Amino acid sequence: MSIIAAYDAESGAHESGGARAAILLLALGSQGAARILKHLSPDEIRIIRESAASLPTVGPEHIDEVVDDFQSYFKKGAALTGPGKEMVELLENALSREEYVSIFDPDSRDPALADLLDNNREGDVWEAIAGMEAVPLSQKLLGEHPQLVAIVLARLPPEMASAIIREFVPAMRNDVMRRILTLKPLQYTVQTVLEGQIRRNFVTTGGDTEEGGSHAFLAEIVNRLDKDSSEEVLESLRASRPKDAEALEKLLFAFEDLPSLPLKSRLTLFDAVDAEVMVRALRGAGPEIVELVLSSLGARARRMAEAELKQDVTLQKSEIDGARREIAKQALRLAGEGKLVLREQLED
């Protein structure tokens, strides 16, 4: 059921849901309505405009009835003397020219854009991409321009983006990482065309981005890479974007970085780490790291861990790496919550 249909079914009023939605949008004005219109489909926007055209003058009391959640704001508002005309003006202000024409003037709109608008209503293309297997998707992305690859990866969960990045050769991997840092929001038409292309090439065949947000997203990807790959990314950034590399390094943490944790932070970390995960992560680790971790445990927990480490157990490298990534992930989570610091704070 569409938003308008649901509104119609629940309102119980003599107007249709589209008419009541039109009154609400007109009362909000262009700026307020623009934020709502972005969440409506072209069909729903058409219904609202058609409903507004048949409305008589709407008085303040009627507005209060429709938007009772905002009664104190709207009760002093002026009457809507020409809802049909005002709705046209509001839509022209709230939508871009391309959006308006594509919805209300099918004969004059760009056929390619019209097809894309219709195709993109089949579902969220990014959800569809996120549901694909990482390795096959990485093979498809290999033939694409690095900028397109960066846009796609920036929309995916970090775990999946990291799995895809691992499949790239270092040169492409580093190029894509740099581009993620500088991504800007896309215009509506560009984004629509891009999503249509992605749907056709990948799915059917198989707000301003702040700099800090880019660093955090990139850090989540790099934190999931192996040590050699993450160091290659950092070296590339140090050479081309030293400030970004410095900001990124502050957000990175791996199992091998445990010695940088202050004692209090280590105690906090290993109090939160599952004992089995910790023992698995220590398999094959150097004696310094092993002692560092064991010294962070209570006497009883240490004896149990030492006893388990003495047992002859065969583990896959992937199991050990996974346990180490889990410890690093816990450290980053606790740091994000302000419960520990990843490195000693240097005094000026």
PDB file of C-alpha atoms in Angstrom, residues 11 18 26 39 61 90 105 112 118 155 164 172 181 186 207 209 213 233 250 261 276 288 342 345 347:
ATOM      1  CA  SER A  11      -7.923   9.260   8.076  1.00  0.00           C
ATOM      2  CA  GLY A  18      -4.188  12.779  -1.484  1.00  0.00           C
ATOM      3  CA  LEU A  26       0.873  23.501   1.178  1.00  0.00           C
ATOM      4  CA  HIS A  39      10.323  10.241  -0.085  1.00  0.00           C
ATOM      5  CA  GLU A  61      -9.529  25.475  11.083  1.00  0.00           C
ATOM      6  CA  LEU A  90       5.148  24.544  -4.598  1.00  0.00           C
ATOM      7  CA  ASP A 105       4.973  16.171 -18.735  1.00  0.00           C
ATOM      8  CA  ALA A 112      16.041   7.723 -21.026  1.00  0.00           C
ATOM      9  CA  ASP A 118      10.395   3.795 -13.680  1.00  0.00           C
ATOM     10  CA  ARG A 155      27.180   2.868  -0.407  1.00  0.00           C
ATOM     11  CA  ILE A 164      35.685  -6.347  -2.583  1.00  0.00           C
ATOM     12  CA  MET A 172      43.445   0.148  -8.210  1.00  0.00           C
ATOM     13  CA  LEU A 181      37.805  10.386   0.586  1.00  0.00           C
ATOM     14  CA  LEU A 186      25.460  13.601  -6.733  1.00  0.00           C
ATOM     15  CA  GLY A 207      23.437  14.519   2.300  1.00  0.00           C
ATOM     16  CA  THR A 209      29.434  13.632   2.782  1.00  0.00           C
ATOM     17  CA  GLY A 213      32.565  10.639   7.653  1.00  0.00           C
ATOM     18  CA  VAL A 233      46.818   1.961   1.295  1.00  0.00           C
ATOM     19  CA  LYS A 250      44.052   7.859  14.105  1.00  0.00           C
ATOM     20  CA  LEU A 261      47.068   0.487  24.147  1.00  0.00           C
ATOM     21  CA  GLU A 276      37.842 -18.401  23.371  1.00  0.00           C
ATOM     22  CA  GLU A 288      55.662 -10.237  23.506  1.00  0.00           C
ATOM     23  CA  LEU A 342      43.730   3.469  21.427  1.00  0.00           C
ATOM     24  CA  GLN A 345      48.040  10.778  24.648  1.00  0.00           C
ATOM     25  CA  GLU A 347      51.670  15.887  26.043  1.00  0.00           C
TER      26      GLU A 347
END
